Amino acid sequence: MKRALMTAAAVCALTVGTAGCATTERSAENAALIEAAADVPDDSPARPEGFPADAAGATAFVADAETRLAALSEEAGRIQWTRATNITFDTMWLESRINAEYTELQVQLANGAARFNDVEVPVDVRRKLNLLRLGIVLPAPNRPGAAGELADITTRLDSTYATGKFEYQGRQITLDEASAMLATSRDPAQTRALYEGWRTISPVMAADYARMVAIANEGATELGFADTGAMWRSGYDMDPDAFAAETDRLWAQVKPFYENLHCYVRSRLNERYGDAVQPATGPIRADLLGNMWSQQWGNIYDVVAPTTGGASSYDMTERLVANNYDARKMVETGEGFYVSLGLPELPETFWERSQITRPRDREVVCHASAWDIDNRDDIRIKMCTEVNAEDFYTVHHELGHNYYQRAYKDQPFLFKNGANDGFHEAIGDFVGLSALTPTYLNQIGLLESVPGEAEEIPFLLKMALDKIAFMPFGLMVDRWRWGVFNGETSPAEYNDAWSANMLRYQGLVPPGPRPANAFDPGAKYHIPGNTPYTRYFLAHIYQFQFHRAACQQAGWTGPLHRCSVYGNTEVGARFNAMMEMGQSRPWPEAMQAFTGQRENDASAVADYFAPLNTWLTAQNRGRDCGWEV
Ligand code: X8Z
Ligand code: ZN
């Protein structure tokens, strides 16, 4: 797909690689394809010259940059879409070439922007000059061949992930199949085999990854950053160190609640599997949590459901199946929520051009993403949707990206982006908080009745298994990358540092010792896909801030978790006004426009989950919570 921060027009994947190769064992043919793609020519576009070093020159330079970026990003977007929905030798070759060209243009423009550092220019021009420098995810250094090599590597990495398969019970299986089994398996031998099996796709990435880090760091230092991680942390309208401290502060707000959840879940897993599989103290075994990266735990609700008090009267996946939902109906239902807020219907081309289910006849990138191909109207999603609770959430998430893109389409090119990347991830999640309420599910006919108070704890526990469990994962992925980019973690330490972060932040351990050549980070999409991840951590805070503000605007006085803004066009109009701002102003202004607050604030998370936290504290009484690092 289009590089998200890079083109300011797409979200989720940043550098999209290509390949038609299986990963554990590359066929000779596919190895040849990957090597051939490495020979893509490296021709840099001409430098923009002739802009005087004054305010008028800066304004003209920025206008010219926007025209060039917009044109090339559309071409790149169409090629990237073609590659992501049909991985072949040729689409891979084309994408690697256009990505190199795009990176070269970006780097050239970022360097050009620096010429106006000491010139007094209008505020919006200054913001655009800064964004030219900050909007690159992986910068290439300014020497011949570097952008080409970087593009070849990112292409290979992403491809290896997208086409990854491993042998399980006598046949080659994909990530979707493995994930589906892991979600429902309650056999620790099986969950371990699936967890370890998927991680056999990534050792082959490790050398490429190390080389990529070296090149990108060279590029980042040329642009005046300490390293690529420092560059990523600079995209939040504040000092990069202050941003890192801000994420620490937010995590400290949520951590006691996570530890409470961890303690409760560990105890239930211990009851279920016994001491030999899951001890009653210490970290949790990662493969028992129903998700390939243990990032959302909702799939094991049945294992941890309360044994006293209320029970949950419904299972979302079962409800979707019983109501004959298919993938398209899930997307139409998602659209229906946005339309109820007064937002426009999706364009016809969305339905004609999106990839909603996995095509059976070719290799594709299945990780869900939302695209804005022409920076105007050609918005699409790319998913391999299955009819289940997880994808019901994901559909709302992806459409949030598309509705944001649609809202800011009249902004100038460099402002067509989220107020920060966390905002982009939070839009659909905010809508999802209403769309998962029993009240709404009842309104659209998925639930026959609205469960009463007795289901409060079961409902909140389900939500916490996804939302609270996610937070330390949302933090640890980039904590690992920050250490890799700044050199604290050497290539030889890549895997141990990843496991150490799992333990430190999530309190998790792999089901067994990891092999010497393991590269577990490579088995998580956003690492080979080079998508910064702190955005999801922020989104898990922002969505509750948006939800609390929206419910206040709606005059809701009941518990936050029961509030749905379905059908509320006033809230929709105010939300859209924030979205229309795009990236034109520092993010606190966008936050203020909708919530009245200018800060990141995890207190909305605490408000939403307050009854559950009290309940968990009572459940954990007498237990020895936490884990040693
Ligand atoms: O990657 C995604 C979206 C696309 S932006 C499906 N998410 C993160 C993940 O899957 O790891 C959404 C939640 C976290
Ligand atoms: Zn997303």
PDB file of N, CA and C in Angstrom, residues 519-559:
ATOM      1  N   PHE A 519      14.000 -15.076  15.181  1.00  0.00           N
ATOM      2  CA  PHE A 519      13.820 -13.629  14.994  1.00  0.00           C
ATOM      3  C   PHE A 519      12.323 -13.370  15.164  1.00  0.00           C
ATOM      4  N   ASP A 520      11.869 -13.522  16.402  1.00  0.00           N
ATOM      5  CA  ASP A 520      10.432 -13.433  16.693  1.00  0.00           C
ATOM      6  C   ASP A 520       9.802 -12.091  16.312  1.00  0.00           C
ATOM      7  N   PRO A 521      10.532 -10.979  16.404  1.00  0.00           N
ATOM      8  CA  PRO A 521       9.895  -9.721  15.978  1.00  0.00           C
ATOM      9  C   PRO A 521       9.421  -9.797  14.530  1.00  0.00           C
ATOM     10  N   GLY A 522      10.142 -10.528  13.696  1.00  0.00           N
ATOM     11  CA  GLY A 522       9.776 -10.619  12.279  1.00  0.00           C
ATOM     12  C   GLY A 522       8.469 -11.348  12.038  1.00  0.00           C
ATOM     13  N   ALA A 523       7.960 -12.035  13.060  1.00  0.00           N
ATOM     14  CA  ALA A 523       6.696 -12.754  12.911  1.00  0.00           C
ATOM     15  C   ALA A 523       5.500 -11.886  13.298  1.00  0.00           C
ATOM     16  N   LYS A 524       5.746 -10.606  13.541  1.00  0.00           N
ATOM     17  CA  LYS A 524       4.660  -9.650  13.785  1.00  0.00           C
ATOM     18  C   LYS A 524       4.647  -8.677  12.614  1.00  0.00           C
ATOM     19  N   TYR A 525       3.525  -8.564  11.951  1.00  0.00           N
ATOM     20  CA  TYR A 525       3.416  -7.828  10.686  1.00  0.00           C
ATOM     21  C   TYR A 525       4.158  -6.493  10.646  1.00  0.00           C
ATOM     22  N   HIS A 526       3.985  -5.689  11.695  1.00  0.00           N
ATOM     23  CA  HIS A 526       4.479  -4.306  11.624  1.00  0.00           C
ATOM     24  C   HIS A 526       5.999  -4.194  11.661  1.00  0.00           C
ATOM     25  N   ILE A 527       6.687  -5.280  12.003  1.00  0.00           N
ATOM     26  CA  ILE A 527       8.163  -5.235  11.987  1.00  0.00           C
ATOM     27  C   ILE A 527       8.672  -5.390  10.550  1.00  0.00           C
ATOM     28  N   PRO A 528       8.382  -6.498   9.858  1.00  0.00           N
ATOM     29  CA  PRO A 528       8.785  -6.528   8.446  1.00  0.00           C
ATOM     30  C   PRO A 528       8.047  -5.486   7.614  1.00  0.00           C
ATOM     31  N   GLY A 529       6.843  -5.095   8.016  1.00  0.00           N
ATOM     32  CA  GLY A 529       6.073  -4.087   7.288  1.00  0.00           C
ATOM     33  C   GLY A 529       6.498  -2.665   7.612  1.00  0.00           C
ATOM     34  N   ASN A 530       7.389  -2.506   8.599  1.00  0.00           N
ATOM     35  CA  ASN A 530       7.879  -1.174   8.984  1.00  0.00           C
ATOM     36  C   ASN A 530       6.769  -0.167   9.250  1.00  0.00           C
ATOM     37  N   THR A 531       5.815  -0.572  10.018  1.00  0.00           N
ATOM     38  CA  THR A 531       4.762   0.336  10.466  1.00  0.00           C
ATOM     39  C   THR A 531       5.033   0.687  11.929  1.00  0.00           C
ATOM     40  N   PRO A 532       5.280   1.957  12.222  1.00  0.00           N
ATOM     41  CA  PRO A 532       5.471   2.347  13.624  1.00  0.00           C
ATOM     42  C   PRO A 532       4.281   1.874  14.475  1.00  0.00           C
ATOM     43  N   TYR A 533       4.518   1.550  15.720  1.00  0.00           N
ATOM     44  CA  TYR A 533       3.483   0.871  16.497  1.00  0.00           C
ATOM     45  C   TYR A 533       2.971   1.664  17.695  1.00  0.00           C
ATOM     46  N   THR A 534       3.721   2.667  18.142  1.00  0.00           N
ATOM     47  CA  THR A 534       3.263   3.438  19.309  1.00  0.00           C
ATOM     48  C   THR A 534       1.902   4.064  19.025  1.00  0.00           C
ATOM     49  N   ARG A 535       1.603   4.260  17.752  1.00  0.00           N
ATOM     50  CA  ARG A 535       0.297   4.787  17.332  1.00  0.00           C
ATOM     51  C   ARG A 535      -0.866   3.979  17.924  1.00  0.00           C
ATOM     52  N   TYR A 536      -0.688   2.669  18.029  1.00  0.00           N
ATOM     53  CA  TYR A 536      -1.795   1.837  18.537  1.00  0.00           C
ATOM     54  C   TYR A 536      -1.930   1.977  20.051  1.00  0.00           C
ATOM     55  N   PHE A 537      -0.795   2.162  20.705  1.00  0.00           N
ATOM     56  CA  PHE A 537      -0.848   2.431  22.147  1.00  0.00           C
ATOM     57  C   PHE A 537      -1.623   3.724  22.387  1.00  0.00           C
ATOM     58  N   LEU A 538      -1.238   4.765  21.651  1.00  0.00           N
ATOM     59  CA  LEU A 538      -1.937   6.050  21.803  1.00  0.00           C
ATOM     60  C   LEU A 538      -3.423   5.889  21.490  1.00  0.00           C
ATOM     61  N   ALA A 539      -3.721   5.160  20.422  1.00  0.00           N
ATOM     62  CA  ALA A 539      -5.121   4.996  20.010  1.00  0.00           C
ATOM     63  C   ALA A 539      -5.948   4.327  21.105  1.00  0.00           C
ATOM     64  N   HIS A 540      -5.277   3.450  21.874  1.00  0.00           N
ATOM     65  CA  HIS A 540      -6.016   2.783  22.949  1.00  0.00           C
ATOM     66  C   HIS A 540      -6.323   3.725  24.103  1.00  0.00           C
ATOM     67  N   ILE A 541      -5.651   4.849  24.148  1.00  0.00           N
ATOM     68  CA  ILE A 541      -6.002   5.899  25.111  1.00  0.00           C
ATOM     69  C   ILE A 541      -7.022   6.848  24.459  1.00  0.00           C
ATOM     70  N   TYR A 542      -6.688   7.307  23.251  1.00  0.00           N
ATOM     71  CA  TYR A 542      -7.528   8.314  22.575  1.00  0.00           C
ATOM     72  C   TYR A 542      -8.966   7.838  22.392  1.00  0.00           C
ATOM     73  N   GLN A 543      -9.140   6.557  22.020  1.00  0.00           N
ATOM     74  CA  GLN A 543     -10.512   6.111  21.721  1.00  0.00           C
ATOM     75  C   GLN A 543     -11.413   6.276  22.942  1.00  0.00           C
ATOM     76  N   PHE A 544     -10.845   6.116  24.131  1.00  0.00           N
ATOM     77  CA  PHE A 544     -11.671   6.306  25.332  1.00  0.00           C
ATOM     78  C   PHE A 544     -11.888   7.793  25.613  1.00  0.00           C
ATOM     79  N   GLN A 545     -10.904   8.601  25.300  1.00  0.00           N
ATOM     80  CA  GLN A 545     -11.108  10.055  25.440  1.00  0.00           C
ATOM     81  C   GLN A 545     -12.214  10.529  24.489  1.00  0.00           C
ATOM     82  N   PHE A 546     -12.161  10.048  23.242  1.00  0.00           N
ATOM     83  CA  PHE A 546     -13.197  10.428  22.263  1.00  0.00           C
ATOM     84  C   PHE A 546     -14.565   9.922  22.718  1.00  0.00           C
ATOM     85  N   HIS A 547     -14.583   8.683  23.206  1.00  0.00           N
ATOM     86  CA  HIS A 547     -15.849   8.075  23.616  1.00  0.00           C
ATOM     87  C   HIS A 547     -16.467   8.849  24.783  1.00  0.00           C
ATOM     88  N   ARG A 548     -15.636   9.172  25.763  1.00  0.00           N
ATOM     89  CA  ARG A 548     -16.157   9.918  26.922  1.00  0.00           C
ATOM     90  C   ARG A 548     -16.695  11.280  26.486  1.00  0.00           C
ATOM     91  N   ALA A 549     -15.956  11.957  25.620  1.00  0.00           N
ATOM     92  CA  ALA A 549     -16.402  13.282  25.151  1.00  0.00           C
ATOM     93  C   ALA A 549     -17.693  13.150  24.347  1.00  0.00           C
ATOM     94  N   ALA A 550     -17.756  12.159  23.479  1.00  0.00           N
ATOM     95  CA  ALA A 550     -18.943  11.978  22.627  1.00  0.00           C
ATOM     96  C   ALA A 550     -20.169  11.688  23.489  1.00  0.00           C
ATOM     97  N   CYS A 551     -19.983  10.868  24.514  1.00  0.00           N
ATOM     98  CA  CYS A 551     -21.118  10.506  25.368  1.00  0.00           C
ATOM     99  C   CYS A 551     -21.574  11.716  26.191  1.00  0.00           C
ATOM    100  N   GLN A 552     -20.611  12.543  26.594  1.00  0.00           N
ATOM    101  CA  GLN A 552     -20.983  13.793  27.276  1.00  0.00           C
ATOM    102  C   GLN A 552     -21.791  14.680  26.338  1.00  0.00           C
ATOM    103  N   GLN A 553     -21.316  14.813  25.108  1.00  0.00           N
ATOM    104  CA  GLN A 553     -22.040  15.642  24.123  1.00  0.00           C
ATOM    105  C   GLN A 553     -23.451  15.113  23.899  1.00  0.00           C
ATOM    106  N   ALA A 554     -23.590  13.799  23.968  1.00  0.00           N
ATOM    107  CA  ALA A 554     -24.899  13.182  23.733  1.00  0.00           C
ATOM    108  C   ALA A 554     -25.800  13.291  24.964  1.00  0.00           C
ATOM    109  N   GLY A 555     -25.253  13.835  26.057  1.00  0.00           N
ATOM    110  CA  GLY A 555     -26.037  13.986  27.276  1.00  0.00           C
ATOM    111  C   GLY A 555     -26.177  12.683  28.062  1.00  0.00           C
ATOM    112  N   TRP A 556     -25.312  11.734  27.799  1.00  0.00           N
ATOM    113  CA  TRP A 556     -25.378  10.431  28.462  1.00  0.00           C
ATOM    114  C   TRP A 556     -24.909  10.544  29.903  1.00  0.00           C
ATOM    115  N   THR A 557     -25.692  10.022  30.818  1.00  0.00           N
ATOM    116  CA  THR A 557     -25.288  10.112  32.222  1.00  0.00           C
ATOM    117  C   THR A 557     -25.053   8.738  32.838  1.00  0.00           C
ATOM    118  N   GLY A 558     -25.326   7.677  32.088  1.00  0.00           N
ATOM    119  CA  GLY A 558     -25.137   6.316  32.611  1.00  0.00           C
ATOM    120  C   GLY A 558     -23.675   5.902  32.553  1.00  0.00           C
ATOM    121  N   PRO A 559     -23.410   4.622  32.836  1.00  0.00           N
ATOM    122  CA  PRO A 559     -22.020   4.145  32.772  1.00  0.00           C
ATOM    123  C   PRO A 559     -21.469   4.252  31.347  1.00  0.00           C
TER     124      PRO A 559
END
